[in-house]
Tab-separated table of C-alpha atoms in Angstrom:
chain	number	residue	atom	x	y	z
A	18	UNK	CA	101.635	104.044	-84.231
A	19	UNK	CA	102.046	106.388	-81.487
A	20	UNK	CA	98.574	105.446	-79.748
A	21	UNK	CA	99.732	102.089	-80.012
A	22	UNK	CA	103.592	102.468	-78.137
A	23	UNK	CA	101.789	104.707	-75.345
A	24	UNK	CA	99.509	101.514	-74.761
A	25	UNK	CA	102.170	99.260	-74.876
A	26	UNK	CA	104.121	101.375	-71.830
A	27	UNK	CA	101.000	101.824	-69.935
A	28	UNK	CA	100.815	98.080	-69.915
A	29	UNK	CA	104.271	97.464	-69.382
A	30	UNK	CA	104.514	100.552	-66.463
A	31	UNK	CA	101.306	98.720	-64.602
A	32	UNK	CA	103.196	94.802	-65.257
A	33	UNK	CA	106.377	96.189	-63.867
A	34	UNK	CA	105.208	97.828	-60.643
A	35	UNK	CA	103.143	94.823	-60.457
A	36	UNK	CA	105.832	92.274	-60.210
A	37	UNK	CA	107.826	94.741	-57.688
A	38	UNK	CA	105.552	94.863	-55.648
A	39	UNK	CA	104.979	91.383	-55.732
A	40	UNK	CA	108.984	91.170	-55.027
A	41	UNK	CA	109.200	89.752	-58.306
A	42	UNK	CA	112.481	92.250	-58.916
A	43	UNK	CA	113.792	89.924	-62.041
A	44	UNK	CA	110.938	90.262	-63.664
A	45	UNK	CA	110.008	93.555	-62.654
A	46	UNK	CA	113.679	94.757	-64.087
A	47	UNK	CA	112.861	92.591	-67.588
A	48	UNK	CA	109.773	94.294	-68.262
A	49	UNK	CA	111.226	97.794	-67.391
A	50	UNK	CA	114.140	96.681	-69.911
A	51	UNK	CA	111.596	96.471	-72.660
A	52	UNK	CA	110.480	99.464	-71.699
A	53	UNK	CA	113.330	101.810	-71.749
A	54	UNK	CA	114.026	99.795	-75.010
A	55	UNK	CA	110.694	101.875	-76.432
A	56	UNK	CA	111.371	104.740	-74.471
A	57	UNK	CA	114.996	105.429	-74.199
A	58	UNK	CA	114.380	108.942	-72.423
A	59	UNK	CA	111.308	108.204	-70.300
A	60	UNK	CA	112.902	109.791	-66.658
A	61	UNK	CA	109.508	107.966	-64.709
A	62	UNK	CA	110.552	104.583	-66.200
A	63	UNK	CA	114.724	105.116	-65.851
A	64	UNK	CA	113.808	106.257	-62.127
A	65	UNK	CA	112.069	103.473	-61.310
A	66	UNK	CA	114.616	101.085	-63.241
A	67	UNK	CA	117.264	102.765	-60.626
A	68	UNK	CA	115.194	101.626	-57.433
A	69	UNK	CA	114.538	97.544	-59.146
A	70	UNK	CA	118.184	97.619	-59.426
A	71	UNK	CA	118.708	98.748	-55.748
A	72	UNK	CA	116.254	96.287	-54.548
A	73	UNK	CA	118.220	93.077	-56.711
A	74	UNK	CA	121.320	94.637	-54.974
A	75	UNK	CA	120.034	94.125	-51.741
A	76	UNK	CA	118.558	90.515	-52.239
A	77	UNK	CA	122.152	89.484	-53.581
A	78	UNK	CA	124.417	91.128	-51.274
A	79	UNK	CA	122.494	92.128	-48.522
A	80	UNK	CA	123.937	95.076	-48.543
A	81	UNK	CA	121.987	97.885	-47.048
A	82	UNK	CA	121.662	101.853	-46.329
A	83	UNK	CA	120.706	101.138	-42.579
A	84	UNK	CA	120.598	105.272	-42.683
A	85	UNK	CA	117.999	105.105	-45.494
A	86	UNK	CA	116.200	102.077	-43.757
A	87	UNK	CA	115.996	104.099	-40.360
A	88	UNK	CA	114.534	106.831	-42.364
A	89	UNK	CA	111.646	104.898	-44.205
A	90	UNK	CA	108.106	104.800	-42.708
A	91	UNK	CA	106.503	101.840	-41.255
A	92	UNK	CA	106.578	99.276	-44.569
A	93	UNK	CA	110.135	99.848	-45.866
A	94	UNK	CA	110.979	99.645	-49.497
A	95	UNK	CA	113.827	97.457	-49.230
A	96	UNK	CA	114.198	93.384	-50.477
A	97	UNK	CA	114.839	90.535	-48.884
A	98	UNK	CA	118.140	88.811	-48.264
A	99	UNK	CA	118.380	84.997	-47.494
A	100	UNK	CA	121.296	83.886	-49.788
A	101	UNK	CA	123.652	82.861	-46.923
A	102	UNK	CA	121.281	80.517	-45.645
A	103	UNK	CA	118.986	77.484	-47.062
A	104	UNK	CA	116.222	75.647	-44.991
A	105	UNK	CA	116.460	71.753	-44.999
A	106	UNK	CA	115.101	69.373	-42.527
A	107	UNK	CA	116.262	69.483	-38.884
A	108	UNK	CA	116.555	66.237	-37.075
A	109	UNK	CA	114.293	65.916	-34.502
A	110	UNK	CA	112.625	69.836	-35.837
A	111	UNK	CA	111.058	69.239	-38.843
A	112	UNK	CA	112.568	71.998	-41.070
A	113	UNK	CA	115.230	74.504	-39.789
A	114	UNK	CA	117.621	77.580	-41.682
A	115	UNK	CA	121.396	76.976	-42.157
A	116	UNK	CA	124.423	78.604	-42.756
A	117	UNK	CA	125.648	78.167	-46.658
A	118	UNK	CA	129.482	79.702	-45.451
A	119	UNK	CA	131.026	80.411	-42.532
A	120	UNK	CA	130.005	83.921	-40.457
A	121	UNK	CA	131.711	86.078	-37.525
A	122	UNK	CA	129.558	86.757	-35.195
A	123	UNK	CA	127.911	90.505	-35.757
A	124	UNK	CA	127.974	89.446	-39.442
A	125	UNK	CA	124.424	89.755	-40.921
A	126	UNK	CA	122.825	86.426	-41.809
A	127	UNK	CA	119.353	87.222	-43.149
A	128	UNK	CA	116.922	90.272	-43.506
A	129	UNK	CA	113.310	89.851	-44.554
A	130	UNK	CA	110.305	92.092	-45.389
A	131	UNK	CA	107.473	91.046	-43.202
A	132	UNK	CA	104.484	89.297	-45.229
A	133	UNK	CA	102.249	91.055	-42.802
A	134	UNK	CA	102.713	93.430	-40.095
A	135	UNK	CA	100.433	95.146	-37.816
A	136	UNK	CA	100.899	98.039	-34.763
A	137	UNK	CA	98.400	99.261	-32.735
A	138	UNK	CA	96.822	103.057	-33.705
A	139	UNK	CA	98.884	105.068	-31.425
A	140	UNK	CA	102.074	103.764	-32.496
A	141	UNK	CA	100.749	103.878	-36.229
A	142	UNK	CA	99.989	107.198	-35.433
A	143	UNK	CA	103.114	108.021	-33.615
A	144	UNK	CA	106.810	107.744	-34.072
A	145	UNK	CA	107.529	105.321	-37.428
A	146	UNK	CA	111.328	105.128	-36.413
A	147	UNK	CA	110.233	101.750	-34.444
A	148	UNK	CA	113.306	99.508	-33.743
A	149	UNK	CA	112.944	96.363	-31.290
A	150	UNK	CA	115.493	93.945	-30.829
A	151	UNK	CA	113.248	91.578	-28.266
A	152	UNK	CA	114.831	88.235	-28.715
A	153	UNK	CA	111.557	85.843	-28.446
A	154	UNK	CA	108.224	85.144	-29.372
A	155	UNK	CA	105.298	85.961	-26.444
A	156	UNK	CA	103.313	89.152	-25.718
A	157	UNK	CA	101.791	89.034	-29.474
A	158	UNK	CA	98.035	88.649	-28.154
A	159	UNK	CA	96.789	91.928	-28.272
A	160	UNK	CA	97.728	92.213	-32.707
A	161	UNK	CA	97.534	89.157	-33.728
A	162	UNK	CA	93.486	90.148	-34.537
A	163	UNK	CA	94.315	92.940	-36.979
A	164	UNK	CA	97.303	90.621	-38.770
A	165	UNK	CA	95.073	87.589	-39.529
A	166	UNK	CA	92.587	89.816	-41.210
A	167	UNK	CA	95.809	91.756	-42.952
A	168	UNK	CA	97.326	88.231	-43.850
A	169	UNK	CA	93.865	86.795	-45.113
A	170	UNK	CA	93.131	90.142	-47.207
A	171	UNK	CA	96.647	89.510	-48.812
A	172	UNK	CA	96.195	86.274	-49.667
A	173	UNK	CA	92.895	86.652	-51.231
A	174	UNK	CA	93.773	89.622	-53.565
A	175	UNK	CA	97.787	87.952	-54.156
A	176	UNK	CA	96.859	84.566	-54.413
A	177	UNK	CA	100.316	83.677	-56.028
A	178	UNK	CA	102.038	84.744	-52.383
A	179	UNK	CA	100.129	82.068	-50.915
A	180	UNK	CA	102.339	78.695	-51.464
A	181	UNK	CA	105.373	79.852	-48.669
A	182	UNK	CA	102.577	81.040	-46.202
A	183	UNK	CA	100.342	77.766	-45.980
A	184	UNK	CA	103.715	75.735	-46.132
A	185	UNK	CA	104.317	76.892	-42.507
A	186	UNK	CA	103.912	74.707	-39.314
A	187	UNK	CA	100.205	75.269	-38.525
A	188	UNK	CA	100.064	72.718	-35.244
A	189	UNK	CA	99.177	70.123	-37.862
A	190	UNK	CA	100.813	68.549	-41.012
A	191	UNK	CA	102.474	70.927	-43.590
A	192	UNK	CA	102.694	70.724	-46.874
A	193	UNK	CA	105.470	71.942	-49.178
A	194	UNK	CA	103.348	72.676	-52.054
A	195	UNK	CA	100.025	73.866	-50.891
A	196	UNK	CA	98.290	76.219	-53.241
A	197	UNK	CA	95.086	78.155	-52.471
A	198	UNK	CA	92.033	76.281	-53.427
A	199	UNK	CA	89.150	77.732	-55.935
A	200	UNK	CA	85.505	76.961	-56.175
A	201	UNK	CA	83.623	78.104	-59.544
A	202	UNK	CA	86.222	80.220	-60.606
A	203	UNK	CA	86.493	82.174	-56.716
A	204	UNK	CA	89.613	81.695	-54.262
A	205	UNK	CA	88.677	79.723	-50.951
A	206	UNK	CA	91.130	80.578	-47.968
A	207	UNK	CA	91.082	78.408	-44.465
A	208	UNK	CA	90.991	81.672	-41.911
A	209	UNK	CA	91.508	79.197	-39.567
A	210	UNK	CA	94.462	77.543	-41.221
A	211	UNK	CA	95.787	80.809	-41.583
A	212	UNK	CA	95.043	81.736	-37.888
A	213	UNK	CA	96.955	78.588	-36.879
A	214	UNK	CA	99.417	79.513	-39.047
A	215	UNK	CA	99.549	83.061	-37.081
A	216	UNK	CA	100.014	81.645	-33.739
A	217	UNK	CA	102.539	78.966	-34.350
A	218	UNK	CA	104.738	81.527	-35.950
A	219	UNK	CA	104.283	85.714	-35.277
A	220	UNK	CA	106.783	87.491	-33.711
A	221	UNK	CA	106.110	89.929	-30.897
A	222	UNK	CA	107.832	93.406	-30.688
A	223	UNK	CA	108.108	96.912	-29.554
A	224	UNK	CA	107.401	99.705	-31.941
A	225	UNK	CA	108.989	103.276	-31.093
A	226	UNK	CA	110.453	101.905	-27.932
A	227	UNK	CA	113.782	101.891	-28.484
A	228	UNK	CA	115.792	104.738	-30.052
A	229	UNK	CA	119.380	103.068	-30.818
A	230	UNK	CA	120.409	102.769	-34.284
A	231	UNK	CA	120.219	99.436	-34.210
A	232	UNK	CA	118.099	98.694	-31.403
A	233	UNK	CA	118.176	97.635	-27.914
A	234	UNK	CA	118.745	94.868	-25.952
A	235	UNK	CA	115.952	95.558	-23.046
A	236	UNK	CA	113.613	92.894	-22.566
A	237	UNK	CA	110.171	93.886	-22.417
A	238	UNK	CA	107.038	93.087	-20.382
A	239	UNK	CA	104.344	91.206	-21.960
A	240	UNK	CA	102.390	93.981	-22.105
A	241	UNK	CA	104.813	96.505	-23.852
A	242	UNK	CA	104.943	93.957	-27.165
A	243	UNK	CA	102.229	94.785	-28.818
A	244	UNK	CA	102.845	95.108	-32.377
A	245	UNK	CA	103.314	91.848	-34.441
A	246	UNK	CA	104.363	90.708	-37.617
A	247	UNK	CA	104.622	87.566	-39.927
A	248	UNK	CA	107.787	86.399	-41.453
A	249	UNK	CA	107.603	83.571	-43.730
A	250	UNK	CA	111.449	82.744	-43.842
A	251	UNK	CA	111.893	83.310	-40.623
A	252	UNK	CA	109.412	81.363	-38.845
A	253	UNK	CA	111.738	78.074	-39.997
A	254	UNK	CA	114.305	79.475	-37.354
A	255	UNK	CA	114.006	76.814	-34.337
A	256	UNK	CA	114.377	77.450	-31.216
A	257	UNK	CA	117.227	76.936	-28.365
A	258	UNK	CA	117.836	78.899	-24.923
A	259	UNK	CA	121.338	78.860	-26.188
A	260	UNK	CA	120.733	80.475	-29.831
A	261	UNK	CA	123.468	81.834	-31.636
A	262	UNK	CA	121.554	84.661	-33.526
A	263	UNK	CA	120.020	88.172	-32.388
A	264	UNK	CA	117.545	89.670	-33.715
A	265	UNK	CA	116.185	93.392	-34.937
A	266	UNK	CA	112.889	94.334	-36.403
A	267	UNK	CA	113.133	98.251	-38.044
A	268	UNK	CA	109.811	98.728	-39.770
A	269	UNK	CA	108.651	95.617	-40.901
A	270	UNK	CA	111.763	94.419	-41.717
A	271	UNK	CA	113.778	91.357	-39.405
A	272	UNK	CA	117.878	91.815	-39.189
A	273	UNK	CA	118.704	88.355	-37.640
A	274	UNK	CA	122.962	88.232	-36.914
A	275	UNK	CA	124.950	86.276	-35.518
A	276	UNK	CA	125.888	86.573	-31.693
A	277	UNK	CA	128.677	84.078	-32.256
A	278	UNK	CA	130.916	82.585	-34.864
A	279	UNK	CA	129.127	79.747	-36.997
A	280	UNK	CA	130.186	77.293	-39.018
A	281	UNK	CA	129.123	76.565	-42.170
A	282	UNK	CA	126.252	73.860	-42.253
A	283	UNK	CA	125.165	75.224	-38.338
A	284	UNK	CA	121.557	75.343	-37.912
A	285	UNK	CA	120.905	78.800	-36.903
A	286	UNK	CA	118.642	79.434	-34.092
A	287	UNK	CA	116.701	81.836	-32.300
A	288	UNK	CA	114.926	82.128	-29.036
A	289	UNK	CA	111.364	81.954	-28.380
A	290	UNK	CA	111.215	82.765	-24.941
A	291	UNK	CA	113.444	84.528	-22.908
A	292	UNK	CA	115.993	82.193	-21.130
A	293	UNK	CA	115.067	83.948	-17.887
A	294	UNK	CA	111.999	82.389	-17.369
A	295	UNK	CA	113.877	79.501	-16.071
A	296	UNK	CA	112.567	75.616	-15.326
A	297	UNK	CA	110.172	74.258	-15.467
A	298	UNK	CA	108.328	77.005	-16.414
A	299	UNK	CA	110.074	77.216	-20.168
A	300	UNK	CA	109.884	73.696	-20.711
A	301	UNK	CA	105.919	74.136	-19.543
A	302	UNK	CA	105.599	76.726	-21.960
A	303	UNK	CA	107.271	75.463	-25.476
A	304	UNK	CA	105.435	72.436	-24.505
A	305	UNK	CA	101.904	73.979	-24.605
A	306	UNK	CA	102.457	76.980	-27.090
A	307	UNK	CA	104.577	74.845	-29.484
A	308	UNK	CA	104.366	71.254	-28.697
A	309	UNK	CA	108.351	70.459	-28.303
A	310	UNK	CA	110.787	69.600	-25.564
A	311	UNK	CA	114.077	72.031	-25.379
A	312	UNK	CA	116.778	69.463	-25.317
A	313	UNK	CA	119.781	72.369	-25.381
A	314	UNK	CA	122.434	72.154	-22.613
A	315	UNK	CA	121.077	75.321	-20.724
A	316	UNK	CA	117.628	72.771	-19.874
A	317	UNK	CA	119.525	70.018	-19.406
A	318	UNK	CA	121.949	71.851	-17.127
A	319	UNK	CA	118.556	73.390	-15.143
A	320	UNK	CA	116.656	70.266	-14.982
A	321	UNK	CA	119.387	68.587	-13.252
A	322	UNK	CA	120.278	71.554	-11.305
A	323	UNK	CA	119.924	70.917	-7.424
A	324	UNK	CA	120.087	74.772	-6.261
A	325	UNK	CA	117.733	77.165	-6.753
A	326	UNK	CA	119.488	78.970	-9.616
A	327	UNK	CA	116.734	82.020	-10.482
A	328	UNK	CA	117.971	83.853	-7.048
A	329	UNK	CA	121.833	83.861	-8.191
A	330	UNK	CA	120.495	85.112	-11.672
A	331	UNK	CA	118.743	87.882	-9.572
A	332	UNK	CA	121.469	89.082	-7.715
A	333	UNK	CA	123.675	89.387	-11.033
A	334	UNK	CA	121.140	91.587	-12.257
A	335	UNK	CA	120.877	93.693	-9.021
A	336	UNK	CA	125.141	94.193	-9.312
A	337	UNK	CA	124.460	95.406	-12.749
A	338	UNK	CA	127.304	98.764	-12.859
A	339	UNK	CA	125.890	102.025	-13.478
A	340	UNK	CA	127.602	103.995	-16.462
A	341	UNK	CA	128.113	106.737	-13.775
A	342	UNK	CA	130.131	104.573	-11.230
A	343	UNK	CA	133.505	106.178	-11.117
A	344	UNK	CA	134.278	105.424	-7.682
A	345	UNK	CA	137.300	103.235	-7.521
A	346	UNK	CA	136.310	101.298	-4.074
A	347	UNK	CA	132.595	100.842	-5.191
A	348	UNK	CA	134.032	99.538	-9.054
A	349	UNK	CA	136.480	97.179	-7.251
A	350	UNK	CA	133.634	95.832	-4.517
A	351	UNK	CA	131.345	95.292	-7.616
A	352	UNK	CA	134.394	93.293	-9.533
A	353	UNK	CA	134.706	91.297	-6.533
A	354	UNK	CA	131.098	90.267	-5.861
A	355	UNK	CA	130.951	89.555	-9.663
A	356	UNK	CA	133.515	87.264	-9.392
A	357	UNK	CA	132.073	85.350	-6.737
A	358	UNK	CA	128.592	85.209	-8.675
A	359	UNK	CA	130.826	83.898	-11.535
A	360	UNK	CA	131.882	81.027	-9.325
A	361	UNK	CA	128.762	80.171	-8.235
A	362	UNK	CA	127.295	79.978	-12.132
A	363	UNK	CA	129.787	77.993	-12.852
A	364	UNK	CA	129.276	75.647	-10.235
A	365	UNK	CA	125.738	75.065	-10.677
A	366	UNK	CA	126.416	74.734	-14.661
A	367	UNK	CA	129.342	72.532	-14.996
A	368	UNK	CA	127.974	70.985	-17.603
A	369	UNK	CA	127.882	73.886	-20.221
């Protein structure tokens, strides 16, 4: 009898940390139910009941411990939260995320757990505090190696993960219920599918760079965004210059909010290159990278745009106040100028 109930737990112990790691946390809580239910006292089994039941809390509420999530190593142990949201089809898109309720902006909309995530081996090495908040796609070139071999090992030994991976936008024709293919009894995976897949939807980022709790808001070069990372849910965000989401990446987990109010049943959107790139390079660039035409107001506005806008943009950067400016003559000269660069936006975007 008692050879029997210890091979019972050790089967139900290795099913339950099987399904939470698969962030299967329903099932993972069941099985540590039945547990318990033979081992009312077991403290490994009650311990790890403790952190299912954190992780369910999370995916329901998304409620976090941002202090605890700051303190976790590269691949946090946290859940993911999409409830306020559902993705339906986008007119003119394909698919796109929307809002299920109404949100303030600051309010958080979604956080996910990164299917795949990769850094390069001094930053692995080095500080795992990494926080970015880089608001677009671009600079992913130098990672995206080491997470297509990540993604493709994944796949093959969690074959069950693969269905929300190969339903991305690949530059062809999705499908909403592929499934990984098998020949004699063996798993068959596309690398080049899931390449495609890669480069139609990672997200760039800095890792260690910035030290705020809840990031920064510096744009980086190219060169500085090395570390990359794929996000199922998120790569159905589409893109507009005027987006009304920002996003964080601690770990390998994405905080998207909301930078303004939005009303429930608003697609929410997110940038995929930086506004400041300007036309027609932008439109040059979504058009080759992701084979769309931005048809927000901000490239409408620029396309018809007679003045050459970029060197106003540059001189509101250059009037930027210090923190240290305390000088009441220089902080009034500053106000002034600003307000005439204010005009001059305005002016030239009318339309917005």
């Amino acid at each position: 009898g008692n050879t029997l109930k210890s091979t019972d737990c050790t089967a139900l112990r290795c099913a339950g940390d099987a399904a939470y790691q698969l962030r299967e946390f329903s099932q993972a809580r069941a099985i540590y139910q039945r547990l318990l239910s033979i081992l009312p006292a077991d403290i490994q089994g009650l311990g790890q009941l403790r952190k299912i039941e954190a992780r369910i809390h999370e995916e329901t509420t998304g409620a976090y411990n941002f202090t605890a999530l700051l303190e976790d190593q590269t691949l946090a142990d946290h859940a993911t939260f999409i409830n306020r949201t559902e993705v339906q089809d986008s007119e003119g898109h394909g698919r796109g995320v929307f809002a299920k309720d109404d949100m303030v902006c600051g309010e958080l909309i979604f956080c996910e757990k990164a299917f795949t995530i990769s850094h390069p081996p001094p930053q692995l090495l080095g500080d795992h505090h990494s926080i970015s908040s880089t608001n677009y796609y671009g600079g992913c070139g130098k990672g995206v190696a080491a997470l297509w071999l990540h993604t493709v090992q994944k796949l093959y030994a969690n074959p069950s993960l693969a269905r929300p991976i190969l339903a991305l936008y690949g530059g062809t024709t999705y499908s909403s219920d592929a499934d990984l293919p098998s020949v004699d009894g063996q798993i068959v995976i596309d690398v080049f599918q899931i390449l495609q897949i890669i480069d139609h939807n990672v997200y760039g980022f800095e890792a260690g760079h910035a030290q705020q709790p809840y990031g920064s808001t510096k744009y980086s070069s190219n060169e500085e965004r090395e570390s990359v990372g794929l996000f199922a849910y998120a790569s159905y965000l589409n893109h507009s210059c005027l987006n009304n989401t920002s996003r964080s990446i601690i770990g390998d987990m994405m905080l998207v909010r909301a930078s303004k109010p939005i009303r429930k049943g608003t697609e929410i959107t997110t940038t995929y290159l930086s506004p400041s790139i300007g036309e027609p390079g932008r439109t040059a660039e979504l058009n080759r990278i992701w084979k769309f035409h931005c048809d927000c107001k901000l490239c409408a506005a620029e396309i018809a745009c007679n003045t050459q806008w970029k060197p106003i943009f540059d001189e509101v950067r250059s009037h930027r106040l210090p923190q240290d400016l305390e000088d009441p003559a220089l902080l009034e000269d500053r106000i002034h100028q600003a307000q005439t660069l204010i005009g001059r936006v305005e002016e030239n975007y009318s339309t917005l």
